Every structure is written in C-alpha cells, then in structure tokens.
PDB file of C-alpha atoms in Angstrom:
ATOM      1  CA  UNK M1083     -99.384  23.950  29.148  1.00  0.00           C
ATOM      2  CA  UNK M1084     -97.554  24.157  25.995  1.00  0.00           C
ATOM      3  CA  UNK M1085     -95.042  25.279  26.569  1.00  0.00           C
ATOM      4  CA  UNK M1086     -94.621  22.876  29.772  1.00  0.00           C
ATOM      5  CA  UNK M1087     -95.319  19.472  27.154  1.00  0.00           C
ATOM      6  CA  UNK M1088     -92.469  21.400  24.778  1.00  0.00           C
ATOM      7  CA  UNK M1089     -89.660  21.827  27.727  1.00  0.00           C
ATOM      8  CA  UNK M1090     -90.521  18.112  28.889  1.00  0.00           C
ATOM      9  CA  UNK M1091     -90.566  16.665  25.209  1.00  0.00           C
ATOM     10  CA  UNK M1092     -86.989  18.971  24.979  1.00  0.00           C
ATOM     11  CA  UNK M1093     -86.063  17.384  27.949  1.00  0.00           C
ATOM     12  CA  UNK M1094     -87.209  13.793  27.374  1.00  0.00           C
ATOM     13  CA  UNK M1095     -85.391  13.731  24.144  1.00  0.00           C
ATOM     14  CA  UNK M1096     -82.049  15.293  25.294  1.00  0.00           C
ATOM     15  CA  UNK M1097     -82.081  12.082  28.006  1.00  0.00           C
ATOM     16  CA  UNK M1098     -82.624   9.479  25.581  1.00  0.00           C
ATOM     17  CA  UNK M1099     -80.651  10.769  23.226  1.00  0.00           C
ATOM     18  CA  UNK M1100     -77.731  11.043  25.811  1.00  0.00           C
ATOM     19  CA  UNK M1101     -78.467   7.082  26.619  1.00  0.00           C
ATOM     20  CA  UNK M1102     -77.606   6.448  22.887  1.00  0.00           C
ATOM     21  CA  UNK M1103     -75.029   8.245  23.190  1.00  0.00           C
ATOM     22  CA  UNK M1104     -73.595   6.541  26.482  1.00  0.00           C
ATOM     23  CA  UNK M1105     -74.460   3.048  25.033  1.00  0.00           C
ATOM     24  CA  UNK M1106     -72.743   3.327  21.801  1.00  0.00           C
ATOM     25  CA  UNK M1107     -69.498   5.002  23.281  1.00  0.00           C
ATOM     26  CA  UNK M1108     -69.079   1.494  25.166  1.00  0.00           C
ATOM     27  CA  UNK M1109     -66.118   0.294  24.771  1.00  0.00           C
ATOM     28  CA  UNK M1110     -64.535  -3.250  25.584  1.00  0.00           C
ATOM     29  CA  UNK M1111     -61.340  -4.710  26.151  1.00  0.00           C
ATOM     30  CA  UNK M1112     -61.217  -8.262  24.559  1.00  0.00           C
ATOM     31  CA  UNK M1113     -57.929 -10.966  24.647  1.00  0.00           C
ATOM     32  CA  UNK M1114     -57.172 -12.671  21.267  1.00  0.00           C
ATOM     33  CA  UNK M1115     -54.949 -15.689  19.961  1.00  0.00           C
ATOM     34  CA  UNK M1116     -52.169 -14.872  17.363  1.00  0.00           C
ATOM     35  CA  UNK M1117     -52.576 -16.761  13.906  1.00  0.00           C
ATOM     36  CA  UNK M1118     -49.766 -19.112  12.661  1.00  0.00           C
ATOM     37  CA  UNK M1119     -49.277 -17.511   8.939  1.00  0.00           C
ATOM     38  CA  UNK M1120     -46.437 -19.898   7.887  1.00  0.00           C
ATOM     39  CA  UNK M1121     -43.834 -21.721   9.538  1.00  0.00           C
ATOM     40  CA  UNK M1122     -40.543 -23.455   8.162  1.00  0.00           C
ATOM     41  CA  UNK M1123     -38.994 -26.091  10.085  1.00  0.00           C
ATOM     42  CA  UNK M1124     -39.705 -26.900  13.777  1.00  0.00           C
ATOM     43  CA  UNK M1125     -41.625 -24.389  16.414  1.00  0.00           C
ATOM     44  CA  UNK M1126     -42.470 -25.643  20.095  1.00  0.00           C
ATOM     45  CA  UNK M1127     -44.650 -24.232  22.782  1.00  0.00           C
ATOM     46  CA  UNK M1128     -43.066 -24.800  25.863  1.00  0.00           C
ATOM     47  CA  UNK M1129     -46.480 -26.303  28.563  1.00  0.00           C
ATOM     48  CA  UNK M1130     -44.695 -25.406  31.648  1.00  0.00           C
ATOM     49  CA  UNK M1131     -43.487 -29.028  32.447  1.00  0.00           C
ATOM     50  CA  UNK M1132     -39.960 -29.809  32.794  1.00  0.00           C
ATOM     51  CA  UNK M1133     -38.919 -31.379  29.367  1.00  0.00           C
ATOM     52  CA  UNK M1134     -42.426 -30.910  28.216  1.00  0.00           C
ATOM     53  CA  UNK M1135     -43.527 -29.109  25.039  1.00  0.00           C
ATOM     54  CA  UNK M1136     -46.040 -28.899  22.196  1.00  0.00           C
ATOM     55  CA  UNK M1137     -45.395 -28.930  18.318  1.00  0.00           C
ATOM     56  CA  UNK M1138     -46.876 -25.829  16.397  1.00  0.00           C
ATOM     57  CA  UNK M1139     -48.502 -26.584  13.279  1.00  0.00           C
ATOM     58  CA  UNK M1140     -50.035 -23.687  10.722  1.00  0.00           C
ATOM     59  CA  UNK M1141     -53.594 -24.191  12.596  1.00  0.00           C
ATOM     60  CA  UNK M1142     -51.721 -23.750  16.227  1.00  0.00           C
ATOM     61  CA  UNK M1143     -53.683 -20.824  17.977  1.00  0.00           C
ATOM     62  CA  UNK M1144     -51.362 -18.858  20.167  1.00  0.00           C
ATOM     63  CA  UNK M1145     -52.473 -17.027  23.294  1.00  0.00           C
ATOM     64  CA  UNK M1146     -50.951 -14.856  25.816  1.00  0.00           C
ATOM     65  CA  UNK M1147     -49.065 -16.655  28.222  1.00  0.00           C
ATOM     66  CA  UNK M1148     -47.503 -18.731  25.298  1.00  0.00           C
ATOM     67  CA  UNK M1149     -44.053 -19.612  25.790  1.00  0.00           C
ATOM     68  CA  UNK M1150     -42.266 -20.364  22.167  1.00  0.00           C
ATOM     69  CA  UNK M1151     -39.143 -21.905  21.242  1.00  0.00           C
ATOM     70  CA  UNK M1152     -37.858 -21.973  17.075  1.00  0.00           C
ATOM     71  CA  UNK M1153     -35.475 -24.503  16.287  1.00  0.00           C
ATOM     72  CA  UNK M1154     -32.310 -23.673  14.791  1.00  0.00           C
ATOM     73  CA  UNK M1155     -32.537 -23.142  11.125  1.00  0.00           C
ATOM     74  CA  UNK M1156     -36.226 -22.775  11.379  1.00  0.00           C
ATOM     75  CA  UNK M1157     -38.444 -19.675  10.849  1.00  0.00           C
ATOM     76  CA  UNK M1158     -41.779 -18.557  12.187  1.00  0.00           C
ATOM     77  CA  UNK M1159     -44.221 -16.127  10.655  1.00  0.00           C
ATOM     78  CA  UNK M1160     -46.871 -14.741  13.508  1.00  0.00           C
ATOM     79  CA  UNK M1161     -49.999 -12.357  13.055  1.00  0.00           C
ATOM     80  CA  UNK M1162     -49.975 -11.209  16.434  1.00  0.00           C
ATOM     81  CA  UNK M1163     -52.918  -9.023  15.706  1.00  0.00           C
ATOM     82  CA  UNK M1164     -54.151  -8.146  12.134  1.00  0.00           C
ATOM     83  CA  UNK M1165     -51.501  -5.824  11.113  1.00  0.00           C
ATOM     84  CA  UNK M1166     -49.209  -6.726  13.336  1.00  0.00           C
ATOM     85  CA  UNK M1167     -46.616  -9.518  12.123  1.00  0.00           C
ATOM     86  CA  UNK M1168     -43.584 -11.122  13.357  1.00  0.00           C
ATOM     87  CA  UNK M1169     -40.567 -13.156  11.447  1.00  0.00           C
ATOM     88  CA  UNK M1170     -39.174 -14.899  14.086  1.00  0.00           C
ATOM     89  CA  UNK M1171     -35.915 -16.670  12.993  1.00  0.00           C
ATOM     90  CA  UNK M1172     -34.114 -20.489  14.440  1.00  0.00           C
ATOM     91  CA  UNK M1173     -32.472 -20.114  17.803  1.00  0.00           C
ATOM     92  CA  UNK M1174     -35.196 -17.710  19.320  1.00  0.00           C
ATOM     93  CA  UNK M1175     -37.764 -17.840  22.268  1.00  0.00           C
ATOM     94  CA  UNK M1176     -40.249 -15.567  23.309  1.00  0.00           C
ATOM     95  CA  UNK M1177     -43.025 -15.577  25.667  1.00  0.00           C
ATOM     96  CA  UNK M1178     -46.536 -13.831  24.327  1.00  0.00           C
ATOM     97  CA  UNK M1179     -47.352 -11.373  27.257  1.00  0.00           C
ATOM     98  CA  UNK M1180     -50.861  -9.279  25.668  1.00  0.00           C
ATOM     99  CA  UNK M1181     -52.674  -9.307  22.758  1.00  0.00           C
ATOM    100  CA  UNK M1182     -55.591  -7.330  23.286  1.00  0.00           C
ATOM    101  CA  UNK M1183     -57.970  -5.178  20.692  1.00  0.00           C
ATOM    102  CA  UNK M1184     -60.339  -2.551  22.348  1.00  0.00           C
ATOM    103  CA  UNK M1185     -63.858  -2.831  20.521  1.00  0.00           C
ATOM    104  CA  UNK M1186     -66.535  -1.366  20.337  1.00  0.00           C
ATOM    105  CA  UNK M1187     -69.167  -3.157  22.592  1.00  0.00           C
ATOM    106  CA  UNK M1188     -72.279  -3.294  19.306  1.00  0.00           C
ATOM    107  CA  UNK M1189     -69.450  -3.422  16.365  1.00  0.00           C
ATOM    108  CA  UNK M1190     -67.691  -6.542  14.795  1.00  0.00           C
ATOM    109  CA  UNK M1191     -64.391  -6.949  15.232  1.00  0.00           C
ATOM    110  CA  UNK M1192     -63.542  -5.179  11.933  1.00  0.00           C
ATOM    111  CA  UNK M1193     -64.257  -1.458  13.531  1.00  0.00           C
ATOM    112  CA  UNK M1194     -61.755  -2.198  16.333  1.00  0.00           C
ATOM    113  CA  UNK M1195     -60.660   1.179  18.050  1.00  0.00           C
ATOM    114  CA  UNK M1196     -57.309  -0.281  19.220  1.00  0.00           C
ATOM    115  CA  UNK M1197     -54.859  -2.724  19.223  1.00  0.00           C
ATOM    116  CA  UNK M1198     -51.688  -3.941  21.231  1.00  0.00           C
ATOM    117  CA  UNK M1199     -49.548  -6.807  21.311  1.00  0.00           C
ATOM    118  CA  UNK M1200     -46.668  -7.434  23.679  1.00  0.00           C
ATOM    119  CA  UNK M1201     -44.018  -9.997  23.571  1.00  0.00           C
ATOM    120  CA  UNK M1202     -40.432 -10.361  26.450  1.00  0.00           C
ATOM    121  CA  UNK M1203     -38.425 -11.941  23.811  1.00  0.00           C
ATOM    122  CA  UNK M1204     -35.345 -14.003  25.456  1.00  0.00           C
ATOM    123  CA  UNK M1205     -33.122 -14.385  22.927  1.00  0.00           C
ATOM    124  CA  UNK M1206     -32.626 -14.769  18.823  1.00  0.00           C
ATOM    125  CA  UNK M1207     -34.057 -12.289  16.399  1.00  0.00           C
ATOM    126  CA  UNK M1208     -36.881 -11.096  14.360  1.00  0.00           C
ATOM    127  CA  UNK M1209     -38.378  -9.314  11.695  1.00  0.00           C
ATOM    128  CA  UNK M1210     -41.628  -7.081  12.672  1.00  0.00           C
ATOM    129  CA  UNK M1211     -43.991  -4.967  10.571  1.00  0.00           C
ATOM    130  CA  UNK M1212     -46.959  -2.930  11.654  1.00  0.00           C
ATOM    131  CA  UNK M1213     -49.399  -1.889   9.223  1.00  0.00           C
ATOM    132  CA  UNK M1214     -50.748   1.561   8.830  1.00  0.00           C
ATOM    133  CA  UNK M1215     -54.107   0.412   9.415  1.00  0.00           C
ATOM    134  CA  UNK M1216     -56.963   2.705   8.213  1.00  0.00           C
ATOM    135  CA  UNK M1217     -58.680   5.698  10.234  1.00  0.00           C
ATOM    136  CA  UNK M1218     -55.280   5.841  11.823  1.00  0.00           C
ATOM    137  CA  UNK M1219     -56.222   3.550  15.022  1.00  0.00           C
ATOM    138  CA  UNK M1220     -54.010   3.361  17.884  1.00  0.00           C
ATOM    139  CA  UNK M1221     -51.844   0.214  17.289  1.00  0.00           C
ATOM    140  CA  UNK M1222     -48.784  -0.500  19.392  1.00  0.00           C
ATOM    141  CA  UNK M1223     -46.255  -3.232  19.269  1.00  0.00           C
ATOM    142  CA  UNK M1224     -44.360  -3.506  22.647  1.00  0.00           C
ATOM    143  CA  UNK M1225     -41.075  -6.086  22.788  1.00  0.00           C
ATOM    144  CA  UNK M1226     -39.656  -6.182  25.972  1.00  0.00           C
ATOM    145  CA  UNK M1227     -35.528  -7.350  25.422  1.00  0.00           C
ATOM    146  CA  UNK M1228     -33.540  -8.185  28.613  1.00  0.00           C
ATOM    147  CA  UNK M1229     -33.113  -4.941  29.835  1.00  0.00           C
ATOM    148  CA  UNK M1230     -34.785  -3.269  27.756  1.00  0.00           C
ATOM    149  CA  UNK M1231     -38.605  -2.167  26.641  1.00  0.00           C
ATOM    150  CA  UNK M1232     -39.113  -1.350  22.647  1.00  0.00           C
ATOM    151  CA  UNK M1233     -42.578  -0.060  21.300  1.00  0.00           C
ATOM    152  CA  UNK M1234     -43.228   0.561  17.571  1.00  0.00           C
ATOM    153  CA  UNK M1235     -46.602   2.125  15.815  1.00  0.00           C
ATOM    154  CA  UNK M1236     -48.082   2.189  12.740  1.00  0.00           C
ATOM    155  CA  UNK M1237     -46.305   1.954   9.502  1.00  0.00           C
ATOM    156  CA  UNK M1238     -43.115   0.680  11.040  1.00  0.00           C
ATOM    157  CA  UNK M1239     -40.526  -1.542   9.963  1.00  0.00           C
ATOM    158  CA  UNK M1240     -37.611  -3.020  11.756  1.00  0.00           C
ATOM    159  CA  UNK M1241     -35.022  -6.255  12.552  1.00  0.00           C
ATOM    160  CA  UNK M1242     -34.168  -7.102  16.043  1.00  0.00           C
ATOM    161  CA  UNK M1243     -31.733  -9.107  18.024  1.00  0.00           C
ATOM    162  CA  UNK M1244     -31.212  -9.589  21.524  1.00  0.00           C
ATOM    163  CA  UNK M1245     -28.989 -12.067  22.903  1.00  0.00           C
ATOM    164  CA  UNK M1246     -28.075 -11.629  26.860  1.00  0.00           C
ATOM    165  CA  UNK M1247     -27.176  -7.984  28.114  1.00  0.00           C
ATOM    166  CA  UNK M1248     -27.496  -6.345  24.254  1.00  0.00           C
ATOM    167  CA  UNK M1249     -30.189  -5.243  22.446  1.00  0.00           C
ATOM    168  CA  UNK M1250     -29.676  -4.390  18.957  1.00  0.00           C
ATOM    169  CA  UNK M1251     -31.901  -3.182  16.395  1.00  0.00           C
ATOM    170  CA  UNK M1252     -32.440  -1.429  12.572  1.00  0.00           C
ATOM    171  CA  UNK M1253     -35.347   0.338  11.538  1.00  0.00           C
ATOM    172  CA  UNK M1254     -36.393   0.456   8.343  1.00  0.00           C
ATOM    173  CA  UNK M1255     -39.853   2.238   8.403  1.00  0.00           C
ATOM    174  CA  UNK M1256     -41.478   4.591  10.950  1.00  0.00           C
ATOM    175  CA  UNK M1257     -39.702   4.814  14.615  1.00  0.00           C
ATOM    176  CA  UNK M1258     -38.558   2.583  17.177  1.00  0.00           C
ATOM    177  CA  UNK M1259     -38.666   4.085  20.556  1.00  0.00           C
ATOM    178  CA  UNK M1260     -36.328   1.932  23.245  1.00  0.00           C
ATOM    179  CA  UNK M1261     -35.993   2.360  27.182  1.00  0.00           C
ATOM    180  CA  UNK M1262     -33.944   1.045  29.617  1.00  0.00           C
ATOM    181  CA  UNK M1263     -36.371  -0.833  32.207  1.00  0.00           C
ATOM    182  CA  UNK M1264     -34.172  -0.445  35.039  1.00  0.00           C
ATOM    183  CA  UNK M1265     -33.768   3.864  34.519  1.00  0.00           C
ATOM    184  CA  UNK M1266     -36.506   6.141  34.488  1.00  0.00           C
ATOM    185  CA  UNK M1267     -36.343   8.520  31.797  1.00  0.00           C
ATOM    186  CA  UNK M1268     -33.478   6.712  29.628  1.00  0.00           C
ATOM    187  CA  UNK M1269     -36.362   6.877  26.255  1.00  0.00           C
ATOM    188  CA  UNK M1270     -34.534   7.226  22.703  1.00  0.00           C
ATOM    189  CA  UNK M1271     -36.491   7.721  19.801  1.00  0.00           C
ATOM    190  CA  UNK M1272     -34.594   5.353  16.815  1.00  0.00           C
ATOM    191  CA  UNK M1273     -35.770   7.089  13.382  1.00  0.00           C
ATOM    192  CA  UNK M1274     -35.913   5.091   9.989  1.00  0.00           C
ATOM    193  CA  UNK M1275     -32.468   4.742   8.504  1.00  0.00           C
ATOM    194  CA  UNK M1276     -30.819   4.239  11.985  1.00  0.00           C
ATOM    195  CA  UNK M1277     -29.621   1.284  13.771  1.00  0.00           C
ATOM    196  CA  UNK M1278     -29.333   1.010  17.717  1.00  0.00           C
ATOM    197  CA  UNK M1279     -27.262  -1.070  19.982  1.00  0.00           C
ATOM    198  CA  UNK M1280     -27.207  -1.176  23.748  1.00  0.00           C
ATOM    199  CA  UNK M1281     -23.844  -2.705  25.190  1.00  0.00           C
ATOM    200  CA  UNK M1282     -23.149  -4.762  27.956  1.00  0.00           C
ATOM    201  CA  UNK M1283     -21.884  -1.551  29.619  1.00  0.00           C
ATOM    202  CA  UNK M1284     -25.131   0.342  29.001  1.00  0.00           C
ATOM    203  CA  UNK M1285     -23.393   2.286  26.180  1.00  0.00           C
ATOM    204  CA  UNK M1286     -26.282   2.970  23.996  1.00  0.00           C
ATOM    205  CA  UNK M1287     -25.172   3.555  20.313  1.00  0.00           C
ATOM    206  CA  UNK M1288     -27.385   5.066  17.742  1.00  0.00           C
ATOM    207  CA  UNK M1289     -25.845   5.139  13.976  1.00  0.00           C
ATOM    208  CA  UNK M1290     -27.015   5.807  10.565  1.00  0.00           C
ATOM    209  CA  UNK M1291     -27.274   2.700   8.780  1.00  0.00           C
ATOM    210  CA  UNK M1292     -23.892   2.872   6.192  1.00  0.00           C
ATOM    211  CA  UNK M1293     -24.110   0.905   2.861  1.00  0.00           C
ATOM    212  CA  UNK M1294     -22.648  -2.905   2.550  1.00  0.00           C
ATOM    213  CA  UNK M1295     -22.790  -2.756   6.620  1.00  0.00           C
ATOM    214  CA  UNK M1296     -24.085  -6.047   8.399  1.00  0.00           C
ATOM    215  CA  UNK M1297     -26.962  -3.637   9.535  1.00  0.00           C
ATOM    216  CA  UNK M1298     -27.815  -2.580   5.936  1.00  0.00           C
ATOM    217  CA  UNK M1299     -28.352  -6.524   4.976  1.00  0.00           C
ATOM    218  CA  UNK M1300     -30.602  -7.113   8.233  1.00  0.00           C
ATOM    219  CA  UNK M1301     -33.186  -3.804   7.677  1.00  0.00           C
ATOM    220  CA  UNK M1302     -33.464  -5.570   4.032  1.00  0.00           C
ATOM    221  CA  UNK M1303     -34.045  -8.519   5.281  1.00  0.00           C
ATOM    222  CA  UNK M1304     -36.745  -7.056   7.660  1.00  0.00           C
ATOM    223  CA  UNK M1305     -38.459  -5.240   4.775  1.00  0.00           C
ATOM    224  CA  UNK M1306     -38.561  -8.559   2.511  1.00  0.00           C
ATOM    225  CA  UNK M1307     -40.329 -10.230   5.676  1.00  0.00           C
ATOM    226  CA  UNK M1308     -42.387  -6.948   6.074  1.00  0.00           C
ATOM    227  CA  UNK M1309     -43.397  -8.059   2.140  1.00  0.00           C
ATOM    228  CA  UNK M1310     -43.842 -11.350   2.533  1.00  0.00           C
ATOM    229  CA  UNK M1311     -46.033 -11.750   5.727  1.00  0.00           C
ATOM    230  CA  UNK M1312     -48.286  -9.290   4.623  1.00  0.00           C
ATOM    231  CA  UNK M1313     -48.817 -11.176   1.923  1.00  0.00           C
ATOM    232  CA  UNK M1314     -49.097 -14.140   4.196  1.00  0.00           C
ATOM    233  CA  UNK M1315     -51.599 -12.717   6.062  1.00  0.00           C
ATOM    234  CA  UNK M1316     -53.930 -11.347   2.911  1.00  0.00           C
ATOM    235  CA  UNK M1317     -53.684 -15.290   1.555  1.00  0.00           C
ATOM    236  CA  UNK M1318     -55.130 -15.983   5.421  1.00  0.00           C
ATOM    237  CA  UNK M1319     -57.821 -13.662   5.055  1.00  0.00           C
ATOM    238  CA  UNK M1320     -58.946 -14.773   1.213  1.00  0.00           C
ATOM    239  CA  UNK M1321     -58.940 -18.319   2.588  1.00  0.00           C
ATOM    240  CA  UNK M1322     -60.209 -18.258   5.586  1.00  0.00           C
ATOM    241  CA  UNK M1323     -63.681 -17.269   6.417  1.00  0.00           C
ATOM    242  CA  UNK M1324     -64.162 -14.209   8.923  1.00  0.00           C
ATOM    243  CA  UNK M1325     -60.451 -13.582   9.364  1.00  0.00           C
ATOM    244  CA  UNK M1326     -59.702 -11.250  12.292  1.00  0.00           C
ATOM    245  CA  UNK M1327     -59.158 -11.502  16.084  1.00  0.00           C
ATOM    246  CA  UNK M1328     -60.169 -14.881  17.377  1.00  0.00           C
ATOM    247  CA  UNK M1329     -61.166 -14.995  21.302  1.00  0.00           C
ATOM    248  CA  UNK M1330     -58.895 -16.393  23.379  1.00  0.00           C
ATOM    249  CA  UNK M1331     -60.667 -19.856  24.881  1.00  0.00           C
ATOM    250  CA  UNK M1332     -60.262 -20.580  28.504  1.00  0.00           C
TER     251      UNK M1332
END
C-alpha cells in the first residue's frame, strides 16, 4: 500500500509539475506601435485617401500598416522596437509592414523572448542601429528595398539608400545579409567595413569601404545616428513612465 501511495504521489507530482512546466513555456505573439523619438522638420502618414495625409508629431504612435512620407530636408528618428532605431532622412517613404515582440504569456514586456520589425522602404535613405540587447534575444530588422530583402541582427550598424532599381548600402557594425526577392538562393552576407550596391543590371558589387570615399562619410554618418538615437531613446525611457512596447489599438 506504500509503496502504491509513493508511485501515485511520484506520479501525481511529475503531472503537475509538467503543467507548470507547459504553462510557463507559453509563449505569445503580440503587435506593437513604433515610438516617435525626435523628428526635425515635416513627417506625414499617408491615410489611404487620395491627397489625404496626417501630420506626425513626437507623441504620433506608429503601427504596422503605416505608410510614411519625410519631407525634403527633414529627418525622422523611429524606435521601431526597443533597440531597434531608424534615422530616416527628407525625400524618403516607407511603409511599416511588422513589428511584433514574442512574450512570454505571465512576464512583462521587459523579459521579451523576441523581437522583429519589418519595413518595404520605397525610396530615400536611412540610418539603422540594432542594439545588442541582453541574454542575446533573437532580434531581427528586415528592410525590404525594391528588389531586394535586407535583414540585420544584433549589434549592427549600417546606412542605406534605395532609390528605383538600386539598392545600396554600408555597414558599419555587425552584418548585413541582402537577397534578391525575385532569385532563390542569390543571399550575400555584407560584413562590417564593406559597402554593397546592386545595379540596375543586377550587378551586385561588394567593396571595402576606402578612406575619403562618399561611402566612408555615410557609415559615419550612420554611426553618429546609431549614437544619437540611442540616446534618444534612453531620454524616452527616463521620461516616460513604463517605456517599452505599446499594443497596437484597433
């Protein structure tokens, strides 16, 4: 009889503990709006009627299916998701397509196990920075150019410009990896220190950065954005109570 209430308490325990378990490894997929950090100039969001569109202030929440226009001579600074920051410079427009964090279903949003933002950017250029965020959590940055698909990790650092059939970009920190979206199994891997340009043609170039080059000036002026949104985005956070991932409202 013993030994029978032993085996069952055995058993009993080994059940509820694997409920724990199977509770607490829930995890959850949530949508999120993008934070305004600073913004020179003029910024529109485009609402889908013809000649129709939106001013963006500092407290404009931004959500995927966003569709943004900068004004020439303008400049926008963007925390798509914390860590992950865009400089968007005048005479650019971009559409938001994801911004999505994967939590953990009894956790705040603090101990997020994942996050990634994606943006088809149409034309202009950029500045983007990914933290390396702590316990090394999966967090992916995916611009889609026309033509082509980009997707950065942690700890990277790079400029970008796309205008029609050319995609061109320098990376500064980390690794860019690029892909043609028409041709399976075109992927380049773009190291730091390298710039990459995709031609009309389809001629893909890949170059170490030289000194005094046009490409040297725009990786430095991606790691001065790198500095300054990040410090953008810590001002945000001292200022704001609970700063983090905001839910996107229907």
């Amino acid at each position: 009889m013993r030994l029978f209430r032993r085996s069952y308490c055995s058993l009993l325990g080994a059940c509820l503990g694997a409920a724990i378990f199977s509770s607490c490894s829930h995890f959850e997929t949530i949508n999120v709006e993008a934070r305004v950090l600073e913004l020179k100039g003029q910024a529109n969001r485009v609402l889908g009627r013809e000649n129709e569109s939106q001013a963006i202030s500092p407290y404009t929440a931004l959500a995927a299916g966003d569709h943004i226009q900068i004004a020439r001579g303008s400049e926008l600074v963007l925390s798509l998701l914390p860590g992950i920051r865009i400089s968007v410079n005048g005479d650019s427009e971009f559409i938001i397509e994801q911004l999505t964090i994967c939590k953990h279903g009894h956790e705040t949003d603090d101990e997020m196990r994942s996050r990634q933002a994606r943006i088809r950017f149409l034309h202009g250029s950029l500045s983007a920075a990914i933290k390396k965020v702590y316990r090394q959590r999966p967090t992916v940055l995916i611009i889609e150019t026309p033509g082509y698909s980009l997707r950065a990790g942690r700890g990277t650092v790079f400029f970008l410009s796309a205008e029609h059939a050319t995609t061109h970009f320098v990376v500064m920190a980390g690794k860019v990896r690029a892909e043609k979206t028409s041709l399976t199994g075109s992927l380049v891997t773009v190291d730091a220190g390298y710039e990459w340009t995709s031609g009309p043609a389809g001629v893909n170039q890949q170059i170490a950065v030289r000194p005094s080059s046009s490409a040297k000036l725009e990786g430095e002026r991606a790691a001065a954005a790198a500095i300054r949104s990040a410090k953008l985005e810590k001002a945000w956070q001292n200022a704001v109570p609970n700063f983090g991932p905001t839910l996107k409202t229907p």
